PDB file of C-alpha atoms in Angstrom:
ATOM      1  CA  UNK A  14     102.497  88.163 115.127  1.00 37.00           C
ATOM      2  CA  UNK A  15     101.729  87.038 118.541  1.00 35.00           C
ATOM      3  CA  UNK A  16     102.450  83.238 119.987  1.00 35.00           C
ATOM      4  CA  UNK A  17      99.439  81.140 119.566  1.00 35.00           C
ATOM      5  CA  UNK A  18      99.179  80.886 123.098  1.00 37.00           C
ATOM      6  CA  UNK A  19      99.706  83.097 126.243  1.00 38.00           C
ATOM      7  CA  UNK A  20     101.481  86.439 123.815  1.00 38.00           C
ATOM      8  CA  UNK A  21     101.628  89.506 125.635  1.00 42.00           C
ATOM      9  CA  UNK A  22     102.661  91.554 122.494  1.00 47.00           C
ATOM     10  CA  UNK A  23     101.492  91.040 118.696  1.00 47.00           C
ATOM     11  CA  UNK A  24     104.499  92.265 116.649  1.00 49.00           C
ATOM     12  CA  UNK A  25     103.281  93.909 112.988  1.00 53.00           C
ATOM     13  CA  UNK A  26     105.658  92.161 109.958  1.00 54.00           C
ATOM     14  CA  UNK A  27     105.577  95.387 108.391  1.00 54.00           C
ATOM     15  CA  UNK A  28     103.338  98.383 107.860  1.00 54.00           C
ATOM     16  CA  UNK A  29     102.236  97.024 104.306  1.00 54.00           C
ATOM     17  CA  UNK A  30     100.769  94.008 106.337  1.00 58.00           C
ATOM     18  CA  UNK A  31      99.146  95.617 109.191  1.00 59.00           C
ATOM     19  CA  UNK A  32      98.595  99.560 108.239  1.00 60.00           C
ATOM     20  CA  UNK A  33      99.377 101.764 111.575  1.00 62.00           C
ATOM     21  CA  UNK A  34      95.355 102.964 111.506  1.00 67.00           C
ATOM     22  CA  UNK A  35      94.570  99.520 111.386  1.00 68.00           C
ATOM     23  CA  UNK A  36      96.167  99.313 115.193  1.00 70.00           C
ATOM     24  CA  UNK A  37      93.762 101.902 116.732  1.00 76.00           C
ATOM     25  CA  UNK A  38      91.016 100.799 115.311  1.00 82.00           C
ATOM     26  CA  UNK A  39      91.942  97.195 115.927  1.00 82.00           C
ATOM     27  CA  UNK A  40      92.810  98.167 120.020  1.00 85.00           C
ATOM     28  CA  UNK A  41      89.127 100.170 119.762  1.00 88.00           C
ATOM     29  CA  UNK A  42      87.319  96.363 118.512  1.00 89.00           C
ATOM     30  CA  UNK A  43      88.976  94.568 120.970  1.00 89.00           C
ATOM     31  CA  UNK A  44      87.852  96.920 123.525  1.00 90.00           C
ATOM     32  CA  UNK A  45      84.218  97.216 122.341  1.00 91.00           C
ATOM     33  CA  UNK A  46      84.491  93.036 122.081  1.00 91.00           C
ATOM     34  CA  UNK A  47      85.750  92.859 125.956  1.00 90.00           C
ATOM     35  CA  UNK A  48      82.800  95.485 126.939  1.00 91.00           C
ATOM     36  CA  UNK A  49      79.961  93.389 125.435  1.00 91.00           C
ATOM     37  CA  UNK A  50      81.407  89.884 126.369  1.00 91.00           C
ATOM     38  CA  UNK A  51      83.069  90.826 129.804  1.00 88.00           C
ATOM     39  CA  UNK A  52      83.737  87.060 130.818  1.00 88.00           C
ATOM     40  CA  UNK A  53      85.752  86.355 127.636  1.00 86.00           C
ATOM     41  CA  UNK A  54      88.989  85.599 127.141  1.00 85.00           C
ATOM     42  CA  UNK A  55      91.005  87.394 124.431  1.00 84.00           C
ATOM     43  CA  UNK A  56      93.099  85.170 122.511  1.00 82.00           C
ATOM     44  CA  UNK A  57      96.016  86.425 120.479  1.00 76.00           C
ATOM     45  CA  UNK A  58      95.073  84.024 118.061  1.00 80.00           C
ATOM     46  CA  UNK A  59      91.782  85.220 117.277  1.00 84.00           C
ATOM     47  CA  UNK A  60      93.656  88.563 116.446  1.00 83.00           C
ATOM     48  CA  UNK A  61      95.758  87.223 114.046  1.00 80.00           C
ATOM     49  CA  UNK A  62      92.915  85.081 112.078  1.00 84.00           C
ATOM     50  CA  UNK A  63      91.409  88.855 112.171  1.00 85.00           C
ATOM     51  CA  UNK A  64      94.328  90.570 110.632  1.00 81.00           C
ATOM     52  CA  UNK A  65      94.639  87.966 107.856  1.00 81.00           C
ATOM     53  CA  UNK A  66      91.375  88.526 107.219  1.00 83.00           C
ATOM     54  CA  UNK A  67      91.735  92.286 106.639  1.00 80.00           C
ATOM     55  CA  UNK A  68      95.086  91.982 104.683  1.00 75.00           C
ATOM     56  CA  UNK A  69      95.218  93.114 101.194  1.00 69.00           C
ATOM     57  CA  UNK A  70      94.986  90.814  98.172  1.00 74.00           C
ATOM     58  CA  UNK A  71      98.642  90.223  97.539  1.00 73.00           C
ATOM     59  CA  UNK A  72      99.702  89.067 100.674  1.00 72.00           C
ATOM     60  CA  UNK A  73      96.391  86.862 101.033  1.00 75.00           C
ATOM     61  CA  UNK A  74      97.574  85.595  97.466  1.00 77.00           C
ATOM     62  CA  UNK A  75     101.182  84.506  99.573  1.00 74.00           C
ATOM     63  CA  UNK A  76      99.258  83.029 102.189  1.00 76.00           C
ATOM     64  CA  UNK A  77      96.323  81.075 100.493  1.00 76.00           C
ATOM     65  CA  UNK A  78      98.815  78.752  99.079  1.00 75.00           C
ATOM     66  CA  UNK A  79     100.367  77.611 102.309  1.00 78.00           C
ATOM     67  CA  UNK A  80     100.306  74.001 103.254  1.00 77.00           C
ATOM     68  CA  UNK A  81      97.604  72.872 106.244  1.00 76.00           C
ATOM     69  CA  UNK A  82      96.214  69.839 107.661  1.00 73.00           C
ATOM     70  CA  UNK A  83      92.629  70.523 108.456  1.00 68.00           C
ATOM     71  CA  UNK A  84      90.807  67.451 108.748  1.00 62.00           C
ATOM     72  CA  UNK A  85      87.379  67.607 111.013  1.00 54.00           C
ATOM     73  CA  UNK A  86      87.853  63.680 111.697  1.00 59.00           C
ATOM     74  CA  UNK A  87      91.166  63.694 113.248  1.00 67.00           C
ATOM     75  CA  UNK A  88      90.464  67.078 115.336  1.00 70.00           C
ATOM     76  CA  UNK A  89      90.298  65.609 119.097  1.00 76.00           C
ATOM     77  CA  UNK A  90      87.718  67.444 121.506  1.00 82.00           C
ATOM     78  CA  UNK A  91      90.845  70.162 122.706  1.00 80.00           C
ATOM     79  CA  UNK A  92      91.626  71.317 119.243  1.00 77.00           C
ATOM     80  CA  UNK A  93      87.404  71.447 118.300  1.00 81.00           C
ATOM     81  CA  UNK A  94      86.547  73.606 121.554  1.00 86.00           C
ATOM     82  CA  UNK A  95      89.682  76.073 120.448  1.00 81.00           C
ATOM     83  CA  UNK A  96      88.200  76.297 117.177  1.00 82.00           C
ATOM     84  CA  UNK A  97      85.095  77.100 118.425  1.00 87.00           C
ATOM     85  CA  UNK A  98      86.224  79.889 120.675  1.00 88.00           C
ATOM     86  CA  UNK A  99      88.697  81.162 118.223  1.00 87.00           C
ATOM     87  CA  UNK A 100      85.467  81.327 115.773  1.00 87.00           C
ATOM     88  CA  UNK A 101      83.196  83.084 117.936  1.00 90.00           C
ATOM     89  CA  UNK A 102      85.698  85.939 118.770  1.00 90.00           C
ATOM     90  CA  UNK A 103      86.566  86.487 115.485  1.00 89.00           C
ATOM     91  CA  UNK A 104      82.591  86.996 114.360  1.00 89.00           C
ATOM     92  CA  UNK A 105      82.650  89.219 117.500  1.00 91.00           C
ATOM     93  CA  UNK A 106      85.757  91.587 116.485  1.00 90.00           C
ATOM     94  CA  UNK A 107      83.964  91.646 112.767  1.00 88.00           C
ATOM     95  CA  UNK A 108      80.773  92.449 113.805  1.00 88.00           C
ATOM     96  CA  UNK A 109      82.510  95.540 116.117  1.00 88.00           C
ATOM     97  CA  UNK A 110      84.670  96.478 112.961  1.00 86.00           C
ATOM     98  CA  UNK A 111      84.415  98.914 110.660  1.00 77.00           C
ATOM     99  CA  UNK A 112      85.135  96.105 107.753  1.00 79.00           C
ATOM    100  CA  UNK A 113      82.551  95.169 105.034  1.00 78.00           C
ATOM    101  CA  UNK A 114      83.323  91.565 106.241  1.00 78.00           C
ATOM    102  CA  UNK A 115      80.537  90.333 108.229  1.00 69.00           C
ATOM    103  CA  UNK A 116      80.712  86.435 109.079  1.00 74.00           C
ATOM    104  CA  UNK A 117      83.223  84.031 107.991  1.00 80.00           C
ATOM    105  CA  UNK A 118      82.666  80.534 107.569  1.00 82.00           C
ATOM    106  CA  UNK A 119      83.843  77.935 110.070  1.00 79.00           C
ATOM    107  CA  UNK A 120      85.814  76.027 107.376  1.00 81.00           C
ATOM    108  CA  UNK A 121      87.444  78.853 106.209  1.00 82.00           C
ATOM    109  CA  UNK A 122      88.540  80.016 109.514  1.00 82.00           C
ATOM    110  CA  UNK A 123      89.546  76.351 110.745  1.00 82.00           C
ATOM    111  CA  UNK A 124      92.062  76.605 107.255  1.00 83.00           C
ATOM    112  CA  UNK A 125      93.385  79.740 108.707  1.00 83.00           C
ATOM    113  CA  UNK A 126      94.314  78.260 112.175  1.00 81.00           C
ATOM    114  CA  UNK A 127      95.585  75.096 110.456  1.00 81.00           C
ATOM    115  CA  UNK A 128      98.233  77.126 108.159  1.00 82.00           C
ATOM    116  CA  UNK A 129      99.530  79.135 111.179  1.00 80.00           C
ATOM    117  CA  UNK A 130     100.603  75.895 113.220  1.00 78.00           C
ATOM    118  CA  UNK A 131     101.231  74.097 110.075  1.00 80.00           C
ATOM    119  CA  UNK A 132     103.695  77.122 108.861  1.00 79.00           C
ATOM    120  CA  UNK A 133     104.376  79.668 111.749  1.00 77.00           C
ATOM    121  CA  UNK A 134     107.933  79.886 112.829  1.00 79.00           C
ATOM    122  CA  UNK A 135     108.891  80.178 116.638  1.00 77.00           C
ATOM    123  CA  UNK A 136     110.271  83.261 116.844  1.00 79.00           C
ATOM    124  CA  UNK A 137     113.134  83.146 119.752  1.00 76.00           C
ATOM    125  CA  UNK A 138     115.297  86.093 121.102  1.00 74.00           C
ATOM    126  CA  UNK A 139     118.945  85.663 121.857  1.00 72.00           C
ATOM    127  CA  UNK A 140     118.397  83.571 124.818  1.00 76.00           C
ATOM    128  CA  UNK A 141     116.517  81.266 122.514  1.00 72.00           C
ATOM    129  CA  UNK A 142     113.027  82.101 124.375  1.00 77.00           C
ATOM    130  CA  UNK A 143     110.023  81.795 122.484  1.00 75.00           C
ATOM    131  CA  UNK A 144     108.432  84.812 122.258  1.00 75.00           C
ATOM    132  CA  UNK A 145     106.260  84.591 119.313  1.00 73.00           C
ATOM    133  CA  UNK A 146     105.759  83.303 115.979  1.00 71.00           C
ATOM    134  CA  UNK A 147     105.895  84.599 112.946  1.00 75.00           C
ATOM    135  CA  UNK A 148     104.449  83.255 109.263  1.00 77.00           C
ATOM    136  CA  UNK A 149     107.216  84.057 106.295  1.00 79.00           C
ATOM    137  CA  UNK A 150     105.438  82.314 103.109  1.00 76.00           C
ATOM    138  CA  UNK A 151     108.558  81.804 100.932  1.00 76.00           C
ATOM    139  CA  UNK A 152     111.029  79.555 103.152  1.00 76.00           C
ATOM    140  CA  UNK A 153     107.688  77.815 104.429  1.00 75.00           C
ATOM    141  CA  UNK A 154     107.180  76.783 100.586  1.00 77.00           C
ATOM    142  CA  UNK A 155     110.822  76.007 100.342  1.00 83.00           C
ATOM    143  CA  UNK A 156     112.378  74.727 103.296  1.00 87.00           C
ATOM    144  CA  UNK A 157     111.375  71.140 104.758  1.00 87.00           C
ATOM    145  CA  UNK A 158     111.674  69.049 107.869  1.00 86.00           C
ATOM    146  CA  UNK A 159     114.356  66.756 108.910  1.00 90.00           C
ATOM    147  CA  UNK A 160     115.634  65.566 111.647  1.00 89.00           C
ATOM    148  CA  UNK A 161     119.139  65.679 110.171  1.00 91.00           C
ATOM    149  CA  UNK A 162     119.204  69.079 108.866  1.00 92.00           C
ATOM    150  CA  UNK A 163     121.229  71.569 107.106  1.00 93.00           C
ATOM    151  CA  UNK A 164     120.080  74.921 108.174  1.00 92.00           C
ATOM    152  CA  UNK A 165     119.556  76.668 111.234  1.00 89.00           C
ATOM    153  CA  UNK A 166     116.938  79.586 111.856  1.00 85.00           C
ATOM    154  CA  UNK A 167     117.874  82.942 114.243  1.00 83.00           C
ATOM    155  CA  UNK A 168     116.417  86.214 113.488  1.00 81.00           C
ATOM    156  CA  UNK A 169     117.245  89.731 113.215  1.00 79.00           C
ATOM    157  CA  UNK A 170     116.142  92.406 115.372  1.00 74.00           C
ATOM    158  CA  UNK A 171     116.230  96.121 115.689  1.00 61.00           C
ATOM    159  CA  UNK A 172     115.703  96.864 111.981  1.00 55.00           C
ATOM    160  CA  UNK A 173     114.884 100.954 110.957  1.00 52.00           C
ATOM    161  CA  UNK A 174     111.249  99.373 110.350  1.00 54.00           C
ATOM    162  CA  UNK A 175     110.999  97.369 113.645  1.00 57.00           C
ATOM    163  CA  UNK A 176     110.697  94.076 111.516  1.00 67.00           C
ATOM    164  CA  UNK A 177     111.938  90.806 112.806  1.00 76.00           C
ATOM    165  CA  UNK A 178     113.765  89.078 109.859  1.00 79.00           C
ATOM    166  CA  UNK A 179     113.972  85.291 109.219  1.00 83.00           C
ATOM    167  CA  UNK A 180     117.830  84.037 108.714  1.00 86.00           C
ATOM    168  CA  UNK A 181     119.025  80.888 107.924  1.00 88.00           C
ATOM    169  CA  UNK A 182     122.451  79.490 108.414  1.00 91.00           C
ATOM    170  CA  UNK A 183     124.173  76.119 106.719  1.00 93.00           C
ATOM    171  CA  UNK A 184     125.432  73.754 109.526  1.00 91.00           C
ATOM    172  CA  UNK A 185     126.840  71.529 106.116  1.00 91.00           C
ATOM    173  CA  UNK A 186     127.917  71.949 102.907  1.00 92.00           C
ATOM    174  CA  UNK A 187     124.785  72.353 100.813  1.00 92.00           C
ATOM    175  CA  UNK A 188     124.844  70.959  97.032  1.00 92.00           C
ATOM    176  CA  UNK A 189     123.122  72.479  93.769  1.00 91.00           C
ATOM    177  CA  UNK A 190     119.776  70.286  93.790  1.00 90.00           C
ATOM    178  CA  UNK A 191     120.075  69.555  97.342  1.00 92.00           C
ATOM    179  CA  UNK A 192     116.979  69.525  99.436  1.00 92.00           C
ATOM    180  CA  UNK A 193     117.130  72.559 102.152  1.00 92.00           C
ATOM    181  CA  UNK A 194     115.810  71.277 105.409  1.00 91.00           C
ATOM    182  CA  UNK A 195     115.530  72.513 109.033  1.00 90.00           C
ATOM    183  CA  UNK A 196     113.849  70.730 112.331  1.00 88.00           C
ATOM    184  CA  UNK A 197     110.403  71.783 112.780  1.00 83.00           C
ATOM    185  CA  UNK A 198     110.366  69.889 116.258  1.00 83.00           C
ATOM    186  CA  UNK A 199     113.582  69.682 118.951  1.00 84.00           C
ATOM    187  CA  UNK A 200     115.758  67.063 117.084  1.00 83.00           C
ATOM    188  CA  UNK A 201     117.266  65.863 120.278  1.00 86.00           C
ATOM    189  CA  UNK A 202     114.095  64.645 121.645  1.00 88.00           C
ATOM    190  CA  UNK A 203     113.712  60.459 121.745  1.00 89.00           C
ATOM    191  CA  UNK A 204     112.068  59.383 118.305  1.00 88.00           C
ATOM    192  CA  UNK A 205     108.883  57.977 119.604  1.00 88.00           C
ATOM    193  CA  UNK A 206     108.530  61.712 121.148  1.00 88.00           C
ATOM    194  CA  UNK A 207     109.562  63.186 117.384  1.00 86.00           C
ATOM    195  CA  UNK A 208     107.078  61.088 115.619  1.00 87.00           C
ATOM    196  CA  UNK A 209     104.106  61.745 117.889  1.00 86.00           C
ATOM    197  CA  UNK A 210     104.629  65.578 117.686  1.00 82.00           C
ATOM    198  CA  UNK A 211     105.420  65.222 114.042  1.00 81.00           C
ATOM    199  CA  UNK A 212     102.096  63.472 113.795  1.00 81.00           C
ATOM    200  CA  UNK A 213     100.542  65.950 116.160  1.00 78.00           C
ATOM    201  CA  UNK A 214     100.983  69.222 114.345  1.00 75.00           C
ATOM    202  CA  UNK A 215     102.088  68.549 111.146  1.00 75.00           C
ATOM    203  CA  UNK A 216     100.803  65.318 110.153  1.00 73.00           C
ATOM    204  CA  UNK A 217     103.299  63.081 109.019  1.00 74.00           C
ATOM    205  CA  UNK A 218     106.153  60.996 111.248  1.00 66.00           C
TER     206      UNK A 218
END
């Protein structure tokens, strides 16, 4: 997957998730999109929203489970305007498409967004630069946030299938029954500055 922001590359999790043919025609919608709507802005985002649309029943069976926080009350004006852009491109790219899916509702595409920052992981090379994110359902079911906690995330590159693998690594001796917990946020930040972001994108403190 691609950052949420500014990505200049969309990595594939595997082939079974995004099918090679799916690429072309994907690259083909995007460009069709761009040549009706010229003064639009492509965000990676509303590719991803896309692909999860497309994906095939299992892994939208992984995903439709995953925790999110949409609430239309507490959206502020920012997060409602990217909504509304991330919407509209999306219709766009499935009205180009060669899908059988033809509109999506708002709600259900607001639930999408919500479970990507509510469950994406920040995908870092070996410098520890973002440069992506990536959703992997079963440690976002399993593995918690604390500010105290006893795993640490890298991942793996340069597998024989190009994938980017998730690893965690104990910084403590971990106990049967013991709750496995990383930090979603940077733990050496002040605590006012944890809470607030805490608060912000995941919505507890």
């Amino acid at each position: 997957f691609g950052t949420i922001s500014m990505a200049t590359k969309i990595h594939n999790c595997c082939a079974s998730c995004v099918p090679p043919q799916w690429l072309q025609e994907e690259e083909h919608v995007v460009e069709r999109v761009l040549e009706q709507h010229p003064h639009c802005r492509m965000f990676p985002t509303a590719i991803i929203v896309y692909r999860l649309l497309l994906v095939s029943k299992e892994v939208k069976e992984q995903l439709q489970d995953l925790r999110h926080h949409d609430d239309t009350n507490e959206r502020n004006e920012e997060e409602q305007m990217h909504l509304q852009a991330i919407t509209t491109l999306v219709r766009w790219m499935l009205q180009e498409s060669q899908t059988d899916i033809v509109s999506v509702p708002e709600q259900k595409l607001s639930i999408l967004l919500s479970q990507l920052k509510t469950n994406a992981f920040s995908i870092a090379n070996g410098e520890c630069v973002p440069i992506g994110i990536g959703v992997y359902p079963q440690p976002a079911f399993y593995v918690n946030h604390s500010c105290r906690p006893n795993l640490v995330q890298t991942f793996e590159y340069g597998t024989s299938s190009g994938n980017i693998s998730l690893r965690y690594t104990t910084t403590t001796t971990i106990a049967p029954g013991d709750e496995l917990s990383i930090s979603y946020i940077d733990a050496s930040c002040p605590r006012h500055l944890r809470q607030d972001r805490l608060y912000e994108t995941y919505r507890f403190q």
